[in-house]
Short mmCIF file of C-alpha atoms and ligand atoms in Angstrom, two decimals:
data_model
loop_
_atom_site.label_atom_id
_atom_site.label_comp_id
_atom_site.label_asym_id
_atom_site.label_seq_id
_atom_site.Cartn_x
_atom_site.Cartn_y
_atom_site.Cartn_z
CA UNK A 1 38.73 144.97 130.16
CA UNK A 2 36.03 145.49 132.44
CA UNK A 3 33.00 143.12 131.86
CA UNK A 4 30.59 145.91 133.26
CA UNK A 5 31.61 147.64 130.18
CA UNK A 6 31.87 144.50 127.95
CA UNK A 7 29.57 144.87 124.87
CA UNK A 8 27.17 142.85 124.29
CA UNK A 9 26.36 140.63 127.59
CA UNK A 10 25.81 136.83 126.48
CA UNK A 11 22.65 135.28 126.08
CA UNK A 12 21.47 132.16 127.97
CA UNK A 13 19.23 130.94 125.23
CA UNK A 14 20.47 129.20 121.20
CA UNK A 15 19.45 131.72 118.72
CA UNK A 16 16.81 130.63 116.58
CA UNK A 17 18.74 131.21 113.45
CA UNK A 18 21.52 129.15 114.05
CA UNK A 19 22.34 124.90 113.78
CA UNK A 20 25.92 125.00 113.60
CA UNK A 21 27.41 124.49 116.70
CA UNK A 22 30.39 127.21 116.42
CA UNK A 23 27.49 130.01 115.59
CA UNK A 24 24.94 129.10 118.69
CA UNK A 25 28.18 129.11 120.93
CA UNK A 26 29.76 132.06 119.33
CA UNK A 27 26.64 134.15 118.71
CA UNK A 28 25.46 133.72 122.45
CA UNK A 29 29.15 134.69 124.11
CA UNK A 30 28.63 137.61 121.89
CA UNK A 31 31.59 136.73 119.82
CA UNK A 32 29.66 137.52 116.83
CA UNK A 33 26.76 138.35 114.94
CA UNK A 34 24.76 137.36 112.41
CA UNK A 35 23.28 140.36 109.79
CA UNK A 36 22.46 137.85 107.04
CA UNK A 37 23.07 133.82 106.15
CA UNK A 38 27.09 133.67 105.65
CA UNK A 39 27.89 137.23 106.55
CA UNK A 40 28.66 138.31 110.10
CA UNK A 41 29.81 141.30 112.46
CA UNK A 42 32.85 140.15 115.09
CA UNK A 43 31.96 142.04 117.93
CA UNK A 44 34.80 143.17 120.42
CA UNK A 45 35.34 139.93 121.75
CA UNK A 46 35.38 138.09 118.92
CA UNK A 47 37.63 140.37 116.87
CA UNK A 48 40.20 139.95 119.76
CA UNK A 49 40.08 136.18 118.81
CA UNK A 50 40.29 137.19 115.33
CA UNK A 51 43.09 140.11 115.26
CA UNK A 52 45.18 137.32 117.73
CA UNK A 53 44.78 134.75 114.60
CA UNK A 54 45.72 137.49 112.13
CA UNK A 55 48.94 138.35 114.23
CA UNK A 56 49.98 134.72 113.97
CA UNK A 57 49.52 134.39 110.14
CA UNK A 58 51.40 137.12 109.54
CA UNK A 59 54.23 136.28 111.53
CA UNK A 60 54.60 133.10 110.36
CA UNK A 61 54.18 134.68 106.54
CA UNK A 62 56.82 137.11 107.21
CA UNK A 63 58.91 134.48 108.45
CA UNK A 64 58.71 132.59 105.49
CA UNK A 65 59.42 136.06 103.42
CA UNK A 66 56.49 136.69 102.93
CA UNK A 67 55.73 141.00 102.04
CA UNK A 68 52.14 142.03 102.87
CA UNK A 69 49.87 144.04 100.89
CA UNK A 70 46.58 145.02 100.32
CA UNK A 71 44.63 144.41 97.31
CA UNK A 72 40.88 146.14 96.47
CA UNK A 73 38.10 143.79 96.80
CA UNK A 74 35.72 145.42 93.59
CA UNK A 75 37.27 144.20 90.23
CA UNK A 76 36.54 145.18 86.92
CA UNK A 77 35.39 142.31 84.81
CA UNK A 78 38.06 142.46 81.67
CA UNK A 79 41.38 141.60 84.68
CA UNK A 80 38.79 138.14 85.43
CA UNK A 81 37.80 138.18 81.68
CA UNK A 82 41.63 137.44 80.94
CA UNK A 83 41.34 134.30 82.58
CA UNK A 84 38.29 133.40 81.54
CA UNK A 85 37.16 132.84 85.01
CA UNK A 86 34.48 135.90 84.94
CA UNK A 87 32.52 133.60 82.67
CA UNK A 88 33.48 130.42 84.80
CA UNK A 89 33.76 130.77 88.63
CA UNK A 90 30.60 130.12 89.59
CA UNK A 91 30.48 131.60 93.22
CA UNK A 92 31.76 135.37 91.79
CA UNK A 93 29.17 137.79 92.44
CA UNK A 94 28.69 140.26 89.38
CA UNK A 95 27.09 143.21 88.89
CA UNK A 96 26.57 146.39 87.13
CA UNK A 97 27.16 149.91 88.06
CA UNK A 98 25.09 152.90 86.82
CA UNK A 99 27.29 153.10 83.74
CA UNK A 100 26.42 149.17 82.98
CA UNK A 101 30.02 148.78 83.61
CA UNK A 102 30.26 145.05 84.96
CA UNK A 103 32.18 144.38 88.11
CA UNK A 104 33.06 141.77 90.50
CA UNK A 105 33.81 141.20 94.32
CA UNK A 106 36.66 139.59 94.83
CA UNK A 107 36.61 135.77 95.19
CA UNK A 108 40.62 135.27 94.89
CA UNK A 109 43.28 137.49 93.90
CA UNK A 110 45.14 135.52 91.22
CA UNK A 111 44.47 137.71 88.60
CA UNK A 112 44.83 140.97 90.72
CA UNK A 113 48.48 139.89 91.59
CA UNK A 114 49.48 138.59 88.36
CA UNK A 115 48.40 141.57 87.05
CA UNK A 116 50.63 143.77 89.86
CA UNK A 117 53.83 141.56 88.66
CA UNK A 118 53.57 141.32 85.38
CA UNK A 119 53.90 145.52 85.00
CA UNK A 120 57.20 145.15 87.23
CA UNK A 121 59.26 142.08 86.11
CA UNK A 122 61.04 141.41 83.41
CA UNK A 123 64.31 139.09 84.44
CA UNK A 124 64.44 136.32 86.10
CA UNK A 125 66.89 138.64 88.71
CA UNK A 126 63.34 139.58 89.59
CA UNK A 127 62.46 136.85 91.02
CA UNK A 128 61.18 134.91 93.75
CA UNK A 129 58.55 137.12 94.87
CA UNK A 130 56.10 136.64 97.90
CA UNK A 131 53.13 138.71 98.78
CA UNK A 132 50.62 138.01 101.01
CA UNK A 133 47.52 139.74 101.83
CA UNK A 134 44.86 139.69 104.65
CA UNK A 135 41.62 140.75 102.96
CA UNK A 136 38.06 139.95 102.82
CA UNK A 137 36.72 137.92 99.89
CA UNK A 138 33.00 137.29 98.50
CA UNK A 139 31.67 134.24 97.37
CA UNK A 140 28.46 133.49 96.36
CA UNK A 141 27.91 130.26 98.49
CA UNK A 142 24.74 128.21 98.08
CA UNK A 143 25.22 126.51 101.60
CA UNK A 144 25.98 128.82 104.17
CA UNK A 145 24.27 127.79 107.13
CA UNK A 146 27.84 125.99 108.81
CA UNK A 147 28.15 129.75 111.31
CA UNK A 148 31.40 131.29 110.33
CA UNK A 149 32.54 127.70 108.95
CA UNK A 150 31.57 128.67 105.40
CA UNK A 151 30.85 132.77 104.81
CA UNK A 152 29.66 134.95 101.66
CA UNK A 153 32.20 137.51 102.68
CA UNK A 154 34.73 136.17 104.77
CA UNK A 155 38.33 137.20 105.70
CA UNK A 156 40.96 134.82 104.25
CA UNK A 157 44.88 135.25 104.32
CA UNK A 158 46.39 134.45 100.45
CA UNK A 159 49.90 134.51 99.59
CA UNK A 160 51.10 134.17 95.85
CA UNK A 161 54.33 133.30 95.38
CA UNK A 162 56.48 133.58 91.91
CA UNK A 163 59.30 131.97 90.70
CA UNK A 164 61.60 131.56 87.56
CA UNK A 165 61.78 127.80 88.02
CA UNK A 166 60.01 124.90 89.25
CA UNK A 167 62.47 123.63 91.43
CA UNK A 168 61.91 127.11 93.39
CA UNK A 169 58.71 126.87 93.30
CA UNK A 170 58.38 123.24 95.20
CA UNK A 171 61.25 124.15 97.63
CA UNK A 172 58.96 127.57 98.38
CA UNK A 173 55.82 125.23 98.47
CA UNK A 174 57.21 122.83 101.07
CA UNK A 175 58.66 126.06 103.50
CA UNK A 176 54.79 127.19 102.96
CA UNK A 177 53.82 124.25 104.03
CA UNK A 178 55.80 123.71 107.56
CA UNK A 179 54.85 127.39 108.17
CA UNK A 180 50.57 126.25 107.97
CA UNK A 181 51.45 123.20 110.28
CA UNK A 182 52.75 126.06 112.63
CA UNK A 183 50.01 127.75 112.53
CA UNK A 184 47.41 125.48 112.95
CA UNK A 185 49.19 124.18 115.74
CA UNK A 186 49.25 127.37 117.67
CA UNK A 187 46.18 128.22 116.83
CA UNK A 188 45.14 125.43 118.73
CA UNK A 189 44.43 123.33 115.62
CA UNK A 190 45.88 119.59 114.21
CA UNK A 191 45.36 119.03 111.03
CA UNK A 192 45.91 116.65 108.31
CA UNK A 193 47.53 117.50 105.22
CA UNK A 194 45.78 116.37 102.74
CA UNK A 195 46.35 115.28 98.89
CA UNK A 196 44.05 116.71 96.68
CA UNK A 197 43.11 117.67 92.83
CA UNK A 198 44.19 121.08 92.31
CA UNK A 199 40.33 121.84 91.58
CA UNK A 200 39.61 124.85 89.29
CA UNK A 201 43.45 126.08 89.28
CA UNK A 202 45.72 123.60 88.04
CA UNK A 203 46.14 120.30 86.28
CA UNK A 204 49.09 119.53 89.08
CA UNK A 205 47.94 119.57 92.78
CA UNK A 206 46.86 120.82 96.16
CA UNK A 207 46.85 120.00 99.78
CA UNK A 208 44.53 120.51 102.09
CA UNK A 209 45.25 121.20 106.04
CA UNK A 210 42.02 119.44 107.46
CA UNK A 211 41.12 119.52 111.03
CA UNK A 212 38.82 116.26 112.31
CA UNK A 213 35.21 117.10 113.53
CA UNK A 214 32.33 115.57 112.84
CA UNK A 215 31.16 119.24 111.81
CA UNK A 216 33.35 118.86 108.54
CA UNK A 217 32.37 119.15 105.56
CA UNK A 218 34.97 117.21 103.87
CA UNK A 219 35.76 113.49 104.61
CA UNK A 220 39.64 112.20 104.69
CA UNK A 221 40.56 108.73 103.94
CA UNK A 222 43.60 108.56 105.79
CA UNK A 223 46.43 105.33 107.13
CA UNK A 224 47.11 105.74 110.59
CA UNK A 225 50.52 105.30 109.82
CA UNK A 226 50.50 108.96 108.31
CA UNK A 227 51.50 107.89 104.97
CA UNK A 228 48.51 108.15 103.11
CA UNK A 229 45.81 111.75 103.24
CA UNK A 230 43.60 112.08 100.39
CA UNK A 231 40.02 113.70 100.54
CA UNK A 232 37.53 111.70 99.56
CA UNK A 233 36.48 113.74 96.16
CA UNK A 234 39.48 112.17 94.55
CA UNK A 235 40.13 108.96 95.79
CA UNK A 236 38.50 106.04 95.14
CA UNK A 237 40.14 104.34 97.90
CA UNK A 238 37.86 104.32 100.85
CA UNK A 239 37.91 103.08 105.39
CA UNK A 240 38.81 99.38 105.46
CA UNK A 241 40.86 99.49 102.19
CA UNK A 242 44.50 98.32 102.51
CA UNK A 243 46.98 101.57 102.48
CA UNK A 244 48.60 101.71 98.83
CA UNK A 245 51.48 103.20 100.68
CA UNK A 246 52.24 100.14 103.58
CA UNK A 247 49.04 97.74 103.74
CA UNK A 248 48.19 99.07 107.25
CA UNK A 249 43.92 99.35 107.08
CA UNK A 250 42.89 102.95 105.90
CA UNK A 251 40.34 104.97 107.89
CA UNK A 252 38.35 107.79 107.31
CA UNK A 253 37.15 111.11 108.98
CA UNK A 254 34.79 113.73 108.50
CA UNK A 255 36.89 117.27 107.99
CA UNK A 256 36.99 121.09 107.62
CA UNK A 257 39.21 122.47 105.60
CA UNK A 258 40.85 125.31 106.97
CA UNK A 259 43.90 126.13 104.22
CA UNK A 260 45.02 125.20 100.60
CA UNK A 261 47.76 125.39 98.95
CA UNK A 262 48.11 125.01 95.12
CA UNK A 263 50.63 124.94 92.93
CA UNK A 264 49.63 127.13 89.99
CA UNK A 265 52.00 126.03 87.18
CA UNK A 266 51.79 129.04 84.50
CA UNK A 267 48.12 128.74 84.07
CA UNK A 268 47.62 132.61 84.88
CA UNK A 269 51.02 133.67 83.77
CA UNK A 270 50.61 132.36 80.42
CA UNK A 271 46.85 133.50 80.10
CA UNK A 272 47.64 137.28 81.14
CA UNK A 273 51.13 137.63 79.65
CA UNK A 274 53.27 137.68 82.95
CA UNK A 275 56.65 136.70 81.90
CA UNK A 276 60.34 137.43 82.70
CA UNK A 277 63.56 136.34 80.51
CA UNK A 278 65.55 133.60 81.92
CA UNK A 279 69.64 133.79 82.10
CA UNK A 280 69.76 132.71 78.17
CA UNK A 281 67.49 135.73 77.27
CA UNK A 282 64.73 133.49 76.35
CA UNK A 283 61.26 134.58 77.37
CA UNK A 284 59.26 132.23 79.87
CA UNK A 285 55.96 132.81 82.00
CA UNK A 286 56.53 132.96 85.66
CA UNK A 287 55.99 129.92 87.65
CA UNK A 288 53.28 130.25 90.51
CA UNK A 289 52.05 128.87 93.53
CA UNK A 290 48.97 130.27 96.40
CA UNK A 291 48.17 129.40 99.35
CA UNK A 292 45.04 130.28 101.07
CA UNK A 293 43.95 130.16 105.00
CA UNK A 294 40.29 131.41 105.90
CA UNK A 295 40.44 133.01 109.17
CA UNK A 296 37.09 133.03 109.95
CA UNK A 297 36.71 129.54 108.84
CA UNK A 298 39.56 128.70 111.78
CA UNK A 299 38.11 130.43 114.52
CA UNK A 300 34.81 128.62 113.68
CA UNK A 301 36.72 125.65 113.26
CA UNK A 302 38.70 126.01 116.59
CA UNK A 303 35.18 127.11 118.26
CA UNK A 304 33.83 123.94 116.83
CA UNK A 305 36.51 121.62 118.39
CA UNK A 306 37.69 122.76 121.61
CA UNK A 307 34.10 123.19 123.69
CA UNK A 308 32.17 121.15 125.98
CA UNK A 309 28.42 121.85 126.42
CA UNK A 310 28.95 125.02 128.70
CA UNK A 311 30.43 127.00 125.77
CA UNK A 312 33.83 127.23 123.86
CA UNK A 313 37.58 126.33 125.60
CA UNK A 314 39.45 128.77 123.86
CA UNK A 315 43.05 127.55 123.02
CA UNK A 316 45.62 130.23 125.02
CA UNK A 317 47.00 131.81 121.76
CA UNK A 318 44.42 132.87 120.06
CA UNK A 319 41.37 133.46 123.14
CA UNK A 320 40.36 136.90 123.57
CA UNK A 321 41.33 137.05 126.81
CA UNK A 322 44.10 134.80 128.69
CA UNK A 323 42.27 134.90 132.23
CA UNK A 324 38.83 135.80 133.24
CA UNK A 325 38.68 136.96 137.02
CA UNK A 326 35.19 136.98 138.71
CA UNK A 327 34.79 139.03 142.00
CA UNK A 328 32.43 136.57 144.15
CA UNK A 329 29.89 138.44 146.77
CA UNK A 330 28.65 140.99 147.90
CA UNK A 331 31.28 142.50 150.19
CA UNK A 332 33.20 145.52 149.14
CA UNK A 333 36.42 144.14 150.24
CA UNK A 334 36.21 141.08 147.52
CA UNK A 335 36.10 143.61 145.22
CA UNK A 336 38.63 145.98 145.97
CA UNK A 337 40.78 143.39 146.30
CA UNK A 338 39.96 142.10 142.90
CA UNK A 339 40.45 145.52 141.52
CA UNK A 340 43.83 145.32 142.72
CA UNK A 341 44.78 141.88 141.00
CA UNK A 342 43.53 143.58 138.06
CA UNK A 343 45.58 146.64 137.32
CA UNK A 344 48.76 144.40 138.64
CA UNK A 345 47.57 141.69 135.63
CA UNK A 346 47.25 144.62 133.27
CA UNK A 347 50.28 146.48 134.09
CA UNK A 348 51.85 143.01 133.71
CA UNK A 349 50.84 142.57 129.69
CA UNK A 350 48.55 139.44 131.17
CA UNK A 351 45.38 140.18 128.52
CA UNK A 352 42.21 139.87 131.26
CA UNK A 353 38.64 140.75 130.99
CA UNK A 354 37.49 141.47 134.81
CA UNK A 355 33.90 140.36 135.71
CA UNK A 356 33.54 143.53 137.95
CA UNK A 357 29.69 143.77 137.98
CA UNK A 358 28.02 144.05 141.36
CA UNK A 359 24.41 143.37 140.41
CA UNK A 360 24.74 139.79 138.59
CA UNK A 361 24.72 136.56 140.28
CA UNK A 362 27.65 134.43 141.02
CA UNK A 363 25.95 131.39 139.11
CA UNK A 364 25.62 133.66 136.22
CA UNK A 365 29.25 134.62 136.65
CA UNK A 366 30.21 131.35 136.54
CA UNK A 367 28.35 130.26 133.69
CA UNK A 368 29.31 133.53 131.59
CA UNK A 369 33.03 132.64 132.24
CA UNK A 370 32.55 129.03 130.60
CA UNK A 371 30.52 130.68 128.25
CA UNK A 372 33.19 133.19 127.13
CA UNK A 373 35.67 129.83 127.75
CA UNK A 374 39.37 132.43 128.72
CA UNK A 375 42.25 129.95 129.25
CA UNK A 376 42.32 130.59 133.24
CA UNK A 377 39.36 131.75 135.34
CA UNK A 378 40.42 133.40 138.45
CA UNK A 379 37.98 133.85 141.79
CA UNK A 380 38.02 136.10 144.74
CA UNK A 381 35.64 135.11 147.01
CA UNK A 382 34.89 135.08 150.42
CA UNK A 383 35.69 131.24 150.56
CA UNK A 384 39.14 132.21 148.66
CA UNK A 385 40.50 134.10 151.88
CA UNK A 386 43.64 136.32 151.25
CA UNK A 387 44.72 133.66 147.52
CA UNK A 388 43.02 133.51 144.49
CA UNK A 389 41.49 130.15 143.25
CA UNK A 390 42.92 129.41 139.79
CA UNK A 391 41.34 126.67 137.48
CA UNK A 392 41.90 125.94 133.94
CA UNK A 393 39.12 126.22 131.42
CA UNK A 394 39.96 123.00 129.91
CA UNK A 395 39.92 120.85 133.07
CA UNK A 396 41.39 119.63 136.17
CA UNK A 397 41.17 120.97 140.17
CA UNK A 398 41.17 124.58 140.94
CA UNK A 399 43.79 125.50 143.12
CA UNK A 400 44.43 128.28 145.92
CA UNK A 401 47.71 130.45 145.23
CA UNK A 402 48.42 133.78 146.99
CA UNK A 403 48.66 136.69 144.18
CA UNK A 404 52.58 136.62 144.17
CA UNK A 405 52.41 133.22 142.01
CA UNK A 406 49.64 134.35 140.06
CA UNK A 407 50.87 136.32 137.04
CA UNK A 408 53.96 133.69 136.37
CA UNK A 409 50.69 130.78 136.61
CA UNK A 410 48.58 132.39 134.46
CA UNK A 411 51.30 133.74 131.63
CA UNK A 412 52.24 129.54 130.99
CA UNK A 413 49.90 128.21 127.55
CA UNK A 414 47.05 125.69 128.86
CA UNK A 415 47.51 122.97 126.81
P1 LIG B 1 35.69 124.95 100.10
O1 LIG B 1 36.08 123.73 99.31
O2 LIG B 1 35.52 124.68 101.54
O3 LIG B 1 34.57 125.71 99.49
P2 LIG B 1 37.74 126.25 98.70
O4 LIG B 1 38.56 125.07 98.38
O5 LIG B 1 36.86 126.83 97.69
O6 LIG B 1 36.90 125.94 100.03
P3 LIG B 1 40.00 128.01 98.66
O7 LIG B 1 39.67 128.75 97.45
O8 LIG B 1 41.05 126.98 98.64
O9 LIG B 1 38.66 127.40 99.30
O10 LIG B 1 40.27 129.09 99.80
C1 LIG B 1 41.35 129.04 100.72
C2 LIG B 1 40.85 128.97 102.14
O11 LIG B 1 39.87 129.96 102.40
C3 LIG B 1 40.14 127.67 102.48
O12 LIG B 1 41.06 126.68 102.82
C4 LIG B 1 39.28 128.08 103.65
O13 LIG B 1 40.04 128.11 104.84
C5 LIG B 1 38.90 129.49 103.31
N1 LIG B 1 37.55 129.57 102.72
C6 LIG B 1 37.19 129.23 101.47
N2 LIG B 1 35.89 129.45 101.28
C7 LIG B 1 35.41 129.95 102.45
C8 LIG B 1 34.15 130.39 102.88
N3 LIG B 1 33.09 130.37 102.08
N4 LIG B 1 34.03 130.87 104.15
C9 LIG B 1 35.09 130.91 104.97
N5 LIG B 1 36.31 130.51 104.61
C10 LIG B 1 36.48 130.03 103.37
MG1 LIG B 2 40.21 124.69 98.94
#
């Protein structure tokens, strides 16, 4: 991509609407923006962060069996009234349409998919079944004033799984599991998994995968020793206590929660009649489990973590582009050359965003290329000669290398 062409530019100054850190960085790389509190556009560069976090869910879903499908996001009341939960959830926005017809946006899809099943199954030779969906939801939030942390309308991947047993359904949950931790991971994330009460759901439980910041909303007590995660809201155990697991002193740390998983028990089976016959012919409701990842919430989250004051370090997975090369001078011979180095990158598959402009600064250049934080930021300068000085967005020396080396260099993950 050429930057000349890059839409928007970035702005130099915080926007005056913003506090959370993730938004004033995001909003002024021109990652994002803002139309109203909790709801916001992703401009080109920040849907390329966004799509790259999509890709990995889903691959990581399908590899876990996971079949992908698309559910509407305007509800009629009577599939929520089944539940009970159009009366209930607090954060569903409700309305009326000009035939006083109530409706809802779409908060969570439990009742959608149960609903899908329960017209399909009826033996237990049915079963397991995984879908998984990457959708926007609505939620009426009273704070939303974290950036994309916490959104009214926000994208959010949710799987439902269903089972004839519960032995099925833990194995399932624990493959889930291991498949979050891999995401996270590449998407530049470490998280905690947390225990925690399975909040409006379920009597049984829930973990959280919570990522350390002092942005968090949620606070972990946690033993260093990993053997103990609980948030705070059910615990009563709290930093300095002995670990109830091995004695070690617990500690605690300020959170964001960027999945869930629950296990669902038949609490929406029973209530909307989605059952199956088991292998004595007896009649059971299905056993379920969801699991719930907010995509915007982890780029804001990842945006959040991994920047210094100059702007965001994107981690090499999921950043727009892998390698940002600036053409440094005036003379036309910098730039042809950098022309060059592009198309080769391109043709190579290397995913670059070219800062080909002749009228802007090289101090600007510089600071939009921290700003915009690509894994790799590539010069050609005057001072470069016939190599290319290569430097890492997340630290250490720049280095010279002639344009052979390059695309192998620049291909490698930045840790
Ligand atoms: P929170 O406690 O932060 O309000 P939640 O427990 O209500 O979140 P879930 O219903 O478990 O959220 O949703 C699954 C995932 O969707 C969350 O782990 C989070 O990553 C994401 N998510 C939930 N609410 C929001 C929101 N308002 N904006 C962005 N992402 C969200
Ligand atoms: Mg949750």
């Amino acid at each position: 991509m050429l930057q000349s062409k890059l839409f928007p530019s970035t702005q130099k100054e915080t926007p005056k609407d913003e506090v959370a850190a993730n938004a004033v960085l995001l909003v002024r790389g021109g990652f994002v923006q803002k139309l109203m509190a909790g709801v916001y556009s992703f401009l080109p560069l920040g849907f390329r962060a966004l799509k790259n976090i999509e890709n990995i869910i889903r691959e990581e879903m399908d590899a876990v069996g996971g079949q992908e499908l698309l559910m509407p996001a305007l509800h009629p009341k009577e599939i929520w009234a089944e539940t009970g939960r159009f009366e209930s959830m607090d954060d569903l926005y409700k309305f009326q349409d000009r035939q006083e017809k109530w409706l809802a946006l779409g908060s969570t899809h439990e009742e959608v998919v149960t609903d899908i099943v329960r017209r399909h199954i009826s033996s237990y030779k049915d079963l397991p079944l995984y879908f998984y969906q990457i959708q926007t939801k609505f939620r009426d939030e009273l704070r939303a004033k974290s950036g994309l942390l916490r959104g009214r309308e926000f994208l959010m991947k949710d799987l439902y799984s269903f089972h004839a047993d519960e032995e099925d359904r833990k194995a399932y949950y624990e493959k889930v599991k291991a498949a979050y931790l891999k995401i996270f991971n590449r998407c530049g994330l470490k998280t905690l998994v947390a225990e925690a009460s399975g909040g409006t759901f379920s009597k049984e439980y829930s973990h959280e995968f919570q990522a350390p910041t002092e942005a968090g909303e949620d606070l972990i007590v946690f033993c260093p020793a990993g053997d103990f995660n609980r948030n705070k809201e059910i615990t009563d155990k709290k930093a300095g206590d002995d670990c109830p697991v091995c004695g070690k002193t617990l500690e605690d740390a300020k959170t964001i929660e960027v999945g869930n998983i629950f296990a669902l028990g038949v609490k929406f089976s029973e209530a909307m009649g989605a059952g199956f016959l088991n292998e004595k012919g007896e009649k059971h409701p299905i056993i379920m489990g969801c699991y719930g990842i907010g995509l915007g919430r982890v780029l804001g989250a990842v945006a959040e973590i991994h920047r210094d004051e100059k702007g965001i370090i994107w981690p090499f997975e999921i950043a727009p582009f892998s390698a940002h090369l600036l053409a440094i001078g005036k003379n036309g011979e910098i730039f042809r050359r950098s022309g060059e180095i592009y198309r080769d990158l391109q043709k190579r598959g290397i995913k670059v965003l070219y800062d080909d402009r002749e009228d802007v600064s090289a101090g600007r250049k510089f600071a939009d290329a921290d700003l915009i934080g690509s894994p790799y930021r590539l010069v050609v300068s005057e001072k470069t000669g016939d190599k290319i000085e290569v430097k890492k967005r997340s630290g250490g020396e720049a280095a010279l290398l002639n344009s052979e080396k390059l695309p192998e260099i620049i291909a490698r993950p930045t840790a």
